Structure formats: C-alpha cells, structure tokens
PDB file of C-alpha atoms in Angstrom:
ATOM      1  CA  UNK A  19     -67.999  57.388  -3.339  1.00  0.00           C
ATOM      2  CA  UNK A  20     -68.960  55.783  -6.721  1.00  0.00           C
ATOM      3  CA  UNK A  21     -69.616  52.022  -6.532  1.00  0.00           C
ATOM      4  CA  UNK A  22     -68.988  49.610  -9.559  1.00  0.00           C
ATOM      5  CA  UNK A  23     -70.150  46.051  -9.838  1.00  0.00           C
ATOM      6  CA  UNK A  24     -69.502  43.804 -12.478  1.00  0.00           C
ATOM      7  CA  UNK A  25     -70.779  40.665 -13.801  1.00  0.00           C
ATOM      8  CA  UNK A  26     -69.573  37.669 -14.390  1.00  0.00           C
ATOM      9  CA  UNK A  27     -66.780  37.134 -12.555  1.00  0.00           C
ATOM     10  CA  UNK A  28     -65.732  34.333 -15.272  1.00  0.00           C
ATOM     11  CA  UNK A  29     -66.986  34.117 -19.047  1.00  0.00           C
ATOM     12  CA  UNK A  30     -66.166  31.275 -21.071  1.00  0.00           C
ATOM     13  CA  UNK A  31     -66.944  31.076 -24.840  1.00  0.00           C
ATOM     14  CA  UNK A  32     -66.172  28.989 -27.632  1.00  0.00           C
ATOM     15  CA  UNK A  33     -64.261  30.993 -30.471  1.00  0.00           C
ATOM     16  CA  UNK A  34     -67.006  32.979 -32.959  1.00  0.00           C
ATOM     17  CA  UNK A  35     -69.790  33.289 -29.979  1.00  0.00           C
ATOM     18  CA  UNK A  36     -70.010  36.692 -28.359  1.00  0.00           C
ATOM     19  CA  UNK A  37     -69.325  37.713 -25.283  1.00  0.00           C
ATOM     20  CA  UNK A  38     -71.192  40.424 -22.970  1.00  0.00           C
ATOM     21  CA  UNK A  39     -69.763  41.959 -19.698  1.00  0.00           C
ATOM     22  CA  UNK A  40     -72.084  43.972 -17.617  1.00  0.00           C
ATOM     23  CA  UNK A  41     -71.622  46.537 -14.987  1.00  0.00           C
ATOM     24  CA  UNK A  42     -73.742  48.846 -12.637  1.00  0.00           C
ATOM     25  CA  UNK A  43     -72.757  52.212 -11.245  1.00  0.00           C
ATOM     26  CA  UNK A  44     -73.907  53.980  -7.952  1.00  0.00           C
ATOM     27  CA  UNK A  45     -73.145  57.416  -8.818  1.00  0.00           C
ATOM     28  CA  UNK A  46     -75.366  59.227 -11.180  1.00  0.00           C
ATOM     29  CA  UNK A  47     -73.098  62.175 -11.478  1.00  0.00           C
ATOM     30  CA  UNK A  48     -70.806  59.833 -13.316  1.00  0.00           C
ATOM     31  CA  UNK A  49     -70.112  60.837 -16.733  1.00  0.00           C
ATOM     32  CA  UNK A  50     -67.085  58.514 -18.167  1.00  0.00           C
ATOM     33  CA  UNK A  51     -66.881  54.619 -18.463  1.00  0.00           C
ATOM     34  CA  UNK A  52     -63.731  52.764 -19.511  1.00  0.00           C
ATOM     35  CA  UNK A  53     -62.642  49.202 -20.123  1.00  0.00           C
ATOM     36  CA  UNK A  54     -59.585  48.057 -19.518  1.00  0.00           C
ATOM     37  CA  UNK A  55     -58.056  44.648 -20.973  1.00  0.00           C
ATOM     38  CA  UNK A  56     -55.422  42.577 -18.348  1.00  0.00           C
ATOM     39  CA  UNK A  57     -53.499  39.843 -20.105  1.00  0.00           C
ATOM     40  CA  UNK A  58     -51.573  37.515 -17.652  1.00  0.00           C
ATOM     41  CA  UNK A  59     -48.269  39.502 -16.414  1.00  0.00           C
ATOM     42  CA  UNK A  60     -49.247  42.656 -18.372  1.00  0.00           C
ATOM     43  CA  UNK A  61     -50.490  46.251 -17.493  1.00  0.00           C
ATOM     44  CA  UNK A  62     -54.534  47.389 -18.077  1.00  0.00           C
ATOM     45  CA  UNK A  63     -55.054  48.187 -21.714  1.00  0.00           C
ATOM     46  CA  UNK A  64     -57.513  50.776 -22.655  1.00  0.00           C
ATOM     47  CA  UNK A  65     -60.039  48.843 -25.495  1.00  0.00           C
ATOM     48  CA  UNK A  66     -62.819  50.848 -25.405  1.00  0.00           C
ATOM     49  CA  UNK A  67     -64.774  54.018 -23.474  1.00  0.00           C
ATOM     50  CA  UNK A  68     -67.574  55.736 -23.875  1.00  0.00           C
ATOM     51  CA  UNK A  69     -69.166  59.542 -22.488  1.00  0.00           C
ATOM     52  CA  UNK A  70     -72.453  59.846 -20.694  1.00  0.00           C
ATOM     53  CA  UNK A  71     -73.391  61.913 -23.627  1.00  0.00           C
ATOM     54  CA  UNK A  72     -73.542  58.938 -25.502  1.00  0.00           C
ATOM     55  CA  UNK A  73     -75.539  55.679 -25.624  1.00  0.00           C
ATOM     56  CA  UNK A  74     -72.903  53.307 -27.637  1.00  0.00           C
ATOM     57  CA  UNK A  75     -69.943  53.171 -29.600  1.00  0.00           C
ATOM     58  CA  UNK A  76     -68.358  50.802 -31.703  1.00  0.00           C
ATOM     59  CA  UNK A  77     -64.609  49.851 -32.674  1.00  0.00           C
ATOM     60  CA  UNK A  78     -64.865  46.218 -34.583  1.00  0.00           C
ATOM     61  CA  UNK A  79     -65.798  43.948 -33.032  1.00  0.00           C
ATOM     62  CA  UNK A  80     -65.808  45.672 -29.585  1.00  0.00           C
ATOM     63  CA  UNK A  81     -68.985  47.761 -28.872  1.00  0.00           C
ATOM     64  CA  UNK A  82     -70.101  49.326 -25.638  1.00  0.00           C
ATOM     65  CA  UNK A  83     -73.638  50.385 -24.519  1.00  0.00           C
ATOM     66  CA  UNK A  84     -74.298  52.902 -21.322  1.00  0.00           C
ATOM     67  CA  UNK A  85     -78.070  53.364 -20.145  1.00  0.00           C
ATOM     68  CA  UNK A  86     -77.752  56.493 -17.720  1.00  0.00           C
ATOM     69  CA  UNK A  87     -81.117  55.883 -16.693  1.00  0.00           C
ATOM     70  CA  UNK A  88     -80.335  52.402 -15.026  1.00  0.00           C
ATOM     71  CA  UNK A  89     -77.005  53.311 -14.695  1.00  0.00           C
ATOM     72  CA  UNK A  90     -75.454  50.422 -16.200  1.00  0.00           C
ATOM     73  CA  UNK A  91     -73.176  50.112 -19.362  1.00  0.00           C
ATOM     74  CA  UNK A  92     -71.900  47.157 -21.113  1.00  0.00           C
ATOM     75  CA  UNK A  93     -69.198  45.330 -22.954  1.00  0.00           C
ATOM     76  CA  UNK A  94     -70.227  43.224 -26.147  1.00  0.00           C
ATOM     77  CA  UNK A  95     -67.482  41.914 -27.919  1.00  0.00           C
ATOM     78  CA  UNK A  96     -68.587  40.113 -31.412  1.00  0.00           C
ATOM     79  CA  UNK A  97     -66.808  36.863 -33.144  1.00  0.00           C
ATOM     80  CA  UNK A  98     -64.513  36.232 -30.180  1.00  0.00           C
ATOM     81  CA  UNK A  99     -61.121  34.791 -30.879  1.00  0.00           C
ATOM     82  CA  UNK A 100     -58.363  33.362 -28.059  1.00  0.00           C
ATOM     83  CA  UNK A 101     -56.275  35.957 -28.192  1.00  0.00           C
ATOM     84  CA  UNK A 102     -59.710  38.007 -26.488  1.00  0.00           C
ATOM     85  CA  UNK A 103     -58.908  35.697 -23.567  1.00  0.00           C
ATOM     86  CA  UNK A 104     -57.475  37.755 -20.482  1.00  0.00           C
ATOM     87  CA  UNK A 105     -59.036  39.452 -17.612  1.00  0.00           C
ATOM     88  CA  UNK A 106     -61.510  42.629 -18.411  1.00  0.00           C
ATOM     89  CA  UNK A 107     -62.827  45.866 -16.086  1.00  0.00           C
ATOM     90  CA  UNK A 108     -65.243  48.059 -16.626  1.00  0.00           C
ATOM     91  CA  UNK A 109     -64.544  51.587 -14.635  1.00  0.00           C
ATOM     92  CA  UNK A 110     -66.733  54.721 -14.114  1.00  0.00           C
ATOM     93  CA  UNK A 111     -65.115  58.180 -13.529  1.00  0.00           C
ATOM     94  CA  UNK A 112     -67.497  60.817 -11.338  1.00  0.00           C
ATOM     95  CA  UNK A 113     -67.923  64.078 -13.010  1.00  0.00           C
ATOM     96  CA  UNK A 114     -66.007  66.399 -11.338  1.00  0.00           C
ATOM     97  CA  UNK A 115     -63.462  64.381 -11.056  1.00  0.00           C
ATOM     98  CA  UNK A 116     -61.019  66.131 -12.069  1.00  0.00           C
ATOM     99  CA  UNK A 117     -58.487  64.417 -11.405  1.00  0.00           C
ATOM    100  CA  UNK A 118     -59.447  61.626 -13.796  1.00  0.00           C
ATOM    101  CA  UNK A 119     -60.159  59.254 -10.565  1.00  0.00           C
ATOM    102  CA  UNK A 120     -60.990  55.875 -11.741  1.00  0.00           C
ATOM    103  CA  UNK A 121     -63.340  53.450  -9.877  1.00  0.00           C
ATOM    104  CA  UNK A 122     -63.101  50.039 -10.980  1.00  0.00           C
ATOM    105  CA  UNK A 123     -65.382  46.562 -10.969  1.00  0.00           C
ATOM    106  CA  UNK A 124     -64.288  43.457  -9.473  1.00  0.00           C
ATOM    107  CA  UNK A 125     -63.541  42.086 -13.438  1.00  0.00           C
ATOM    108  CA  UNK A 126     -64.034  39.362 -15.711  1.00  0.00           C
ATOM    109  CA  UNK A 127     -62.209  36.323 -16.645  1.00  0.00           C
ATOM    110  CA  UNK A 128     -62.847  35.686 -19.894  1.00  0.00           C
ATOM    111  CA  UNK A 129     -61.689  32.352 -21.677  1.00  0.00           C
ATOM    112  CA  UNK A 130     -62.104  31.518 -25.487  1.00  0.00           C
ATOM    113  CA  UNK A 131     -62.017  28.321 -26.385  1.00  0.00           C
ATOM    114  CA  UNK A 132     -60.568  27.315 -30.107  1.00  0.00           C
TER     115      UNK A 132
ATOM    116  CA  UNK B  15     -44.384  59.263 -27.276  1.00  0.00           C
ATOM    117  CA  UNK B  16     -47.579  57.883 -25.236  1.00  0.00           C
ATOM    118  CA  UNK B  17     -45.750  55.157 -22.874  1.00  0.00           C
ATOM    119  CA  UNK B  18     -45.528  55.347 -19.328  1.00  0.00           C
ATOM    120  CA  UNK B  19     -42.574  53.320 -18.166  1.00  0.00           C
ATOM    121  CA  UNK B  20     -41.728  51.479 -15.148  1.00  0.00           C
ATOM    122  CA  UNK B  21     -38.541  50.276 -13.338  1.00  0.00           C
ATOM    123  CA  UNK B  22     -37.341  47.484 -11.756  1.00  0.00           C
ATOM    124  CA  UNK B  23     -40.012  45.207 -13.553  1.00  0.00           C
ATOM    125  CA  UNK B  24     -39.369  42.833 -10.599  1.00  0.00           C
ATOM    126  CA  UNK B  25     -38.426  43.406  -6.878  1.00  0.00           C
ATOM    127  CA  UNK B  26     -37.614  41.395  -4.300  1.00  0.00           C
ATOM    128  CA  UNK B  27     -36.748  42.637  -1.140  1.00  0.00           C
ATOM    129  CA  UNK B  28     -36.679  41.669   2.765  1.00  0.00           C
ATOM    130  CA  UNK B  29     -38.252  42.963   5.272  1.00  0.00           C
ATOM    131  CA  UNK B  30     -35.883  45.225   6.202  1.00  0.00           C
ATOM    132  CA  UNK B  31     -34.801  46.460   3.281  1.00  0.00           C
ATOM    133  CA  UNK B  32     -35.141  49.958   1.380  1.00  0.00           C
ATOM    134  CA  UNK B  33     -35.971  50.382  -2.164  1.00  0.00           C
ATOM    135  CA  UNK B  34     -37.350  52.733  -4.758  1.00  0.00           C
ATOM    136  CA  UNK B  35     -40.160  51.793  -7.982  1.00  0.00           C
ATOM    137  CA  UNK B  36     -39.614  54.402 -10.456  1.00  0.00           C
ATOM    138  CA  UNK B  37     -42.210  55.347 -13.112  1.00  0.00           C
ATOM    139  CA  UNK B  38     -41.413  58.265 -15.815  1.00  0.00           C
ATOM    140  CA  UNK B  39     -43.864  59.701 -18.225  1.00  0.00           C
ATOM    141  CA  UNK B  40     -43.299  62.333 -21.436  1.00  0.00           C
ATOM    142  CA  UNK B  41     -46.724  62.386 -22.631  1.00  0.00           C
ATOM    143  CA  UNK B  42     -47.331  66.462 -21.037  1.00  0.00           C
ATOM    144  CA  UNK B  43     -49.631  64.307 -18.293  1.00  0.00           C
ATOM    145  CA  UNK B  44     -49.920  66.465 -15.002  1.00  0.00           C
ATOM    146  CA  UNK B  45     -52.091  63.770 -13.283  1.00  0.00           C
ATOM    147  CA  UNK B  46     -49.996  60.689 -12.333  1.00  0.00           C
ATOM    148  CA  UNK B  47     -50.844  57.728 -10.247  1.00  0.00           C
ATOM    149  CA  UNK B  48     -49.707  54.781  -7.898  1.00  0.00           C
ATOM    150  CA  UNK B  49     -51.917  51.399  -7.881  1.00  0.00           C
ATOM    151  CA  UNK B  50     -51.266  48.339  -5.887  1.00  0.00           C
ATOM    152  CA  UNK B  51     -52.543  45.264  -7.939  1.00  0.00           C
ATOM    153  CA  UNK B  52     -53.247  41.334  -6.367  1.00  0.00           C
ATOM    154  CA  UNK B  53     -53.607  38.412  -9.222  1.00  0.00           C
ATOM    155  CA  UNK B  54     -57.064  38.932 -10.817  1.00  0.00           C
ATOM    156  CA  UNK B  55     -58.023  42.004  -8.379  1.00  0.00           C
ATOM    157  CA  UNK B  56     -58.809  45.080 -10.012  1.00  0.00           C
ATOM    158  CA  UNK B  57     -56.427  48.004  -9.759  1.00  0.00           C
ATOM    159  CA  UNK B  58     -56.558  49.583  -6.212  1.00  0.00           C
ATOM    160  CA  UNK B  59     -55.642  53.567  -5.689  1.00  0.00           C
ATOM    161  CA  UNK B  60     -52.622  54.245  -3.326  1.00  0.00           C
ATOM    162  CA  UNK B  61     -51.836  57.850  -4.488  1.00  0.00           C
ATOM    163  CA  UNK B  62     -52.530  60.528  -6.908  1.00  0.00           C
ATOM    164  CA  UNK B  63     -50.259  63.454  -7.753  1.00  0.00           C
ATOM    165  CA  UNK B  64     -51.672  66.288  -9.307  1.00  0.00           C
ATOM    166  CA  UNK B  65     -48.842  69.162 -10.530  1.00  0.00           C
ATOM    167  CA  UNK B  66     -46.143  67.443  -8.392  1.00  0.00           C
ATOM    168  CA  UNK B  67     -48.401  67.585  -5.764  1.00  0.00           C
ATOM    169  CA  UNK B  68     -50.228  64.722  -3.632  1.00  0.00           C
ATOM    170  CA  UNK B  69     -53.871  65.355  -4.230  1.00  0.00           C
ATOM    171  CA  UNK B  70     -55.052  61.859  -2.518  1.00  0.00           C
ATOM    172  CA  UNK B  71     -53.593  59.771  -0.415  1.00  0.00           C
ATOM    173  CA  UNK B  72     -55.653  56.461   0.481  1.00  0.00           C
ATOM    174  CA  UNK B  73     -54.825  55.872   3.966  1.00  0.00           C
ATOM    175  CA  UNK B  74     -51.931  54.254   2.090  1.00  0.00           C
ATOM    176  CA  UNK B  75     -49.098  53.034   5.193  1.00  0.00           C
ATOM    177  CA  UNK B  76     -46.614  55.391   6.291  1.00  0.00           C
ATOM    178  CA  UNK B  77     -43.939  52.575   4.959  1.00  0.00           C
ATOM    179  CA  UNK B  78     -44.956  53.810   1.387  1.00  0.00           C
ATOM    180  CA  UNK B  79     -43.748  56.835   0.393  1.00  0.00           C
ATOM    181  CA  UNK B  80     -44.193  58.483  -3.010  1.00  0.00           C
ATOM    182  CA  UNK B  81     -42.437  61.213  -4.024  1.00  0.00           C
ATOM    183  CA  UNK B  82     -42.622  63.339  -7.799  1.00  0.00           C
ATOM    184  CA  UNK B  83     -39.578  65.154  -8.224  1.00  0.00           C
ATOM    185  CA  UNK B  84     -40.798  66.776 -11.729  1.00  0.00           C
ATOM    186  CA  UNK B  85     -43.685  66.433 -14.067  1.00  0.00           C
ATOM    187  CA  UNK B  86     -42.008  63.217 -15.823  1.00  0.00           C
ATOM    188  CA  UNK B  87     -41.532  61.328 -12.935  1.00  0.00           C
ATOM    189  CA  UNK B  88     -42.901  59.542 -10.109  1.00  0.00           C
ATOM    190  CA  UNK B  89     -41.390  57.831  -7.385  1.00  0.00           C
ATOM    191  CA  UNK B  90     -42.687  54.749  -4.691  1.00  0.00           C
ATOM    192  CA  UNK B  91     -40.117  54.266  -1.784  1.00  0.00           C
ATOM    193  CA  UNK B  92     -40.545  51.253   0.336  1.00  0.00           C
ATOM    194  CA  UNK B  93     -39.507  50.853   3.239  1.00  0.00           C
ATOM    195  CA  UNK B  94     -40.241  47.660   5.916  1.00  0.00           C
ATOM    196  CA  UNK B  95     -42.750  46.338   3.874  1.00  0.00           C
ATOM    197  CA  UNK B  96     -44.883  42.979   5.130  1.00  0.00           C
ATOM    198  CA  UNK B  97     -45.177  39.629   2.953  1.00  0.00           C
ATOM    199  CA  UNK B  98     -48.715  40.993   2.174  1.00  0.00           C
ATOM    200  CA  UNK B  99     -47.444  44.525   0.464  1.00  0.00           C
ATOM    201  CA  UNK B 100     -45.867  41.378  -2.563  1.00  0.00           C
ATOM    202  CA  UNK B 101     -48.205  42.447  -5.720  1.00  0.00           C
ATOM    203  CA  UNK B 102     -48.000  44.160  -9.389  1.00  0.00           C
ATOM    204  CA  UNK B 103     -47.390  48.308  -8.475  1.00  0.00           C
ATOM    205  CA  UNK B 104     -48.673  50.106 -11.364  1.00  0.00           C
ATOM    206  CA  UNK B 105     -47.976  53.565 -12.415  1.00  0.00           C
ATOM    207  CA  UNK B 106     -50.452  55.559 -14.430  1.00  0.00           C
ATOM    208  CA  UNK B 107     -51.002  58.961 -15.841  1.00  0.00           C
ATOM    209  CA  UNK B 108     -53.467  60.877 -17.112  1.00  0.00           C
ATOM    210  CA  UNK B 109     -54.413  64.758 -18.251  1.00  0.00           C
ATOM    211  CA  UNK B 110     -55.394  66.081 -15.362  1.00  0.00           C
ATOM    212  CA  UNK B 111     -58.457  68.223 -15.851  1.00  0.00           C
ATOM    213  CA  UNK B 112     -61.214  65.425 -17.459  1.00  0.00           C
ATOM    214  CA  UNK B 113     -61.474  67.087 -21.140  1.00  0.00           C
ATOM    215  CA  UNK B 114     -62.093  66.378 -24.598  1.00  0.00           C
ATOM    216  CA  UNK B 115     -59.310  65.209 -26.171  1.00  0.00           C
ATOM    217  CA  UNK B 116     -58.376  64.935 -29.523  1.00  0.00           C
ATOM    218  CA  UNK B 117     -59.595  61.342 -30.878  1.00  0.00           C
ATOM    219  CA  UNK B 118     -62.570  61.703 -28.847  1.00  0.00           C
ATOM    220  CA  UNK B 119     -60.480  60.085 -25.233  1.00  0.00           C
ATOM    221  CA  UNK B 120     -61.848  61.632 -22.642  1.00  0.00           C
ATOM    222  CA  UNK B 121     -59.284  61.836 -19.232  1.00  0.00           C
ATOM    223  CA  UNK B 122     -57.831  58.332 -20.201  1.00  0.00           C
ATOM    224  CA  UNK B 123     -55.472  56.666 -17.865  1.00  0.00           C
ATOM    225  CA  UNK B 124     -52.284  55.212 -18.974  1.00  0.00           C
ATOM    226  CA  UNK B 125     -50.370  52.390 -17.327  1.00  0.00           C
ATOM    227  CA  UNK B 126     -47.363  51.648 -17.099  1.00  0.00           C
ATOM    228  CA  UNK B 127     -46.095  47.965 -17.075  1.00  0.00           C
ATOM    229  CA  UNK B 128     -45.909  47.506 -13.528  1.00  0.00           C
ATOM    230  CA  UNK B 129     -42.940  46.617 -11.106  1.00  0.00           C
ATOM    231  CA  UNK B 130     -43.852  42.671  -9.740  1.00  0.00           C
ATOM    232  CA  UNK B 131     -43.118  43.319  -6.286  1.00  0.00           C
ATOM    233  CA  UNK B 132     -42.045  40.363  -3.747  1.00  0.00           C
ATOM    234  CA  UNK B 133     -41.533  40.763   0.139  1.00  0.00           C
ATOM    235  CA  UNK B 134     -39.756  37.985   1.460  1.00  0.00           C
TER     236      UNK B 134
END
C-alpha cells in the first residue's frame, strides 16, 4: 500500500515567518493529496488539497505544491499567526481508490510564537 | 448541512462493560468511516462502510464491532475493551466514488468531532 512520510515532526516559528511542511509518497498511482489541520481536543480540518493534475494551488495564505515526478507535495503557509499553531497532516489518496481511502503522514507540530 | 456528528463526546467505561459510539451524517455521503486516534498520532483506519456495507476491515479486534443501520448512520460497539483501546474515535464520511465535485473537492473526508474514549 501507499506510504506517506512527513517532515518535521515539530515546526516552530515566530509570528510573520513562513512555515513549510513536506511530505513524500510511495505510490505513483496516487492522484489526490489533502491536509488536514488538528487543534488540541478537536477533529482533522480539511485546509487545503490539491489533484495530481495540478502542480499548486493557493487559498491566502495557505498554498500547496505537488511534484509527481519526485512524488512529493508540500505545505507553505505565508505570514503565520498563533492561531496557525496545532498539529498538521499531509495525506495521499491512490487512484482507484474508490472508496476515498486516505493514507496519512506521521504530522507536524507546528508552534507560532507571538 | 455538511457536519458529521458524533455521540457521547466522552466515554468511560470498564473493562467489562458494553457500550455504543454513534456517528450520523446527512450530507448524501455513501462512504463512511471509523478511525482510532492516540495524542499527536495521525488518524488510523479501523473500518470503512461503503452502501451500508463493510468494504474494509483492518484486522480491527473482534471486541469492536461496527454496525450501519442506514445511510445516515454509523455505529462502533465496544465490548471488553483493554486500557490501550482509551483514544479519540473519529467518524468520517465521504462520497464514495473519488469524483469531481462541485468547488473543485475531490473525494474529501469529513470528520466528525470524535468520542474521547477512556478504558479504565
């Protein structure tokens, strides 16, 4: 099955700074890469996703790249603020999936500092 | 409405006992999900129900047992769980053929809020 690694396991910034999150993928067949946002006590969040049929996308100041050809894809988030602090995965979904199944990375703690 | 919902949002329970996490969904999602969660793990697969039925089943113990009654709802009974089974179960949902959808979300899963499960 797919494998996702993803790096670092902890991130801290200081507020304004950016913030990158990378992750790999084993499976070239996969074609759909979420990331999910985990506050403390509180469910995944959906931020951000992006097709193999595309190379980035942008919302704000949340932006994610995918290079199919190294099969990696990353999160960049821009003029981070605390409230960006909480725990972040990145998740790849093999086509033919069909079922929508989800493989997820280890995560990242991300901290902003004020 | 595009919530998934979850209930009890905390459990504690003995060894012994029985209980049910129920998770209900009205978004027309045919795809729904169980997770079992540890603090700062990601989200690990249990089961997967596809039309009411169990599609995948990840060598989850026989002392879970899920259960969807109808397309809105999804069911986790528990039954003499260990000390180790205590974590966050999450419920999620999802269309379930991977499709474009409209706003450009492609198969997106939805989670619930989780029931904070403690074995005693």
């Amino acid at each position: 099955g797919e494998n996702v690694e993803q790096h670092p396991s902890t991130l801290s910034v200081q507020e304004g700074d950016s913030a990158v999150i990378k992750c790999t993928y084993s499976d070239s067949a996969s074609n759909y890469f979420p990331w999910y946002k985990q506050e403390l006590g509180k469910r995944p969040q959906l931020i951000i996703d992006i097709r193999s049929n595309v190379g980035e996308k942008k919302d704000q100041r949340i932006a994610v790249t995918l290079n199919k050809t190294a099969k990696h894809f990353s999160l960049h988030i821009t003029e981070t603020q605390p409230e960006d602090s909480a725990v972040y995965f990145c998740a790849a979904n093999p086509r033919g999936s069909t079922l929508g199944r989800l493989y997820f990375g280890r995560g990242t703690q991300l901290t902003v500092w004020p | 409405d595009t919530e998934v919902t979850q209930t009890p949002k905390h459990l504690v329970m003995g060894m012994t006992n029985k209980k049910s996490l129920k998770c209900e969904q009205h978004m027309g999602h045919r795809a729904m999900y169980w997770y079992k969660q540890k603090a700062k793990k990601p989200p690990e697969l249990m089961f997967v129900y596809s039309y009411e039925k169990l599609s995948i089943n990840e060598s989850v113990p026989s002392r879970f047992s899920p259960e969807c009654p109808n397309s809105s709802l999804l069911n986790l009974h528990l039954h003499a769980l260990q000390p180790e089974d205590s974590a966050l179960y999450l419920c999620a949902s999802s269309q379930e053929r991977a499709r474009r959808l409209a706003g450009g979300s492609y198969n997106e899963q939805f989670f619930g809020p989780g029931t904070r499960l403690t074995v005693l």
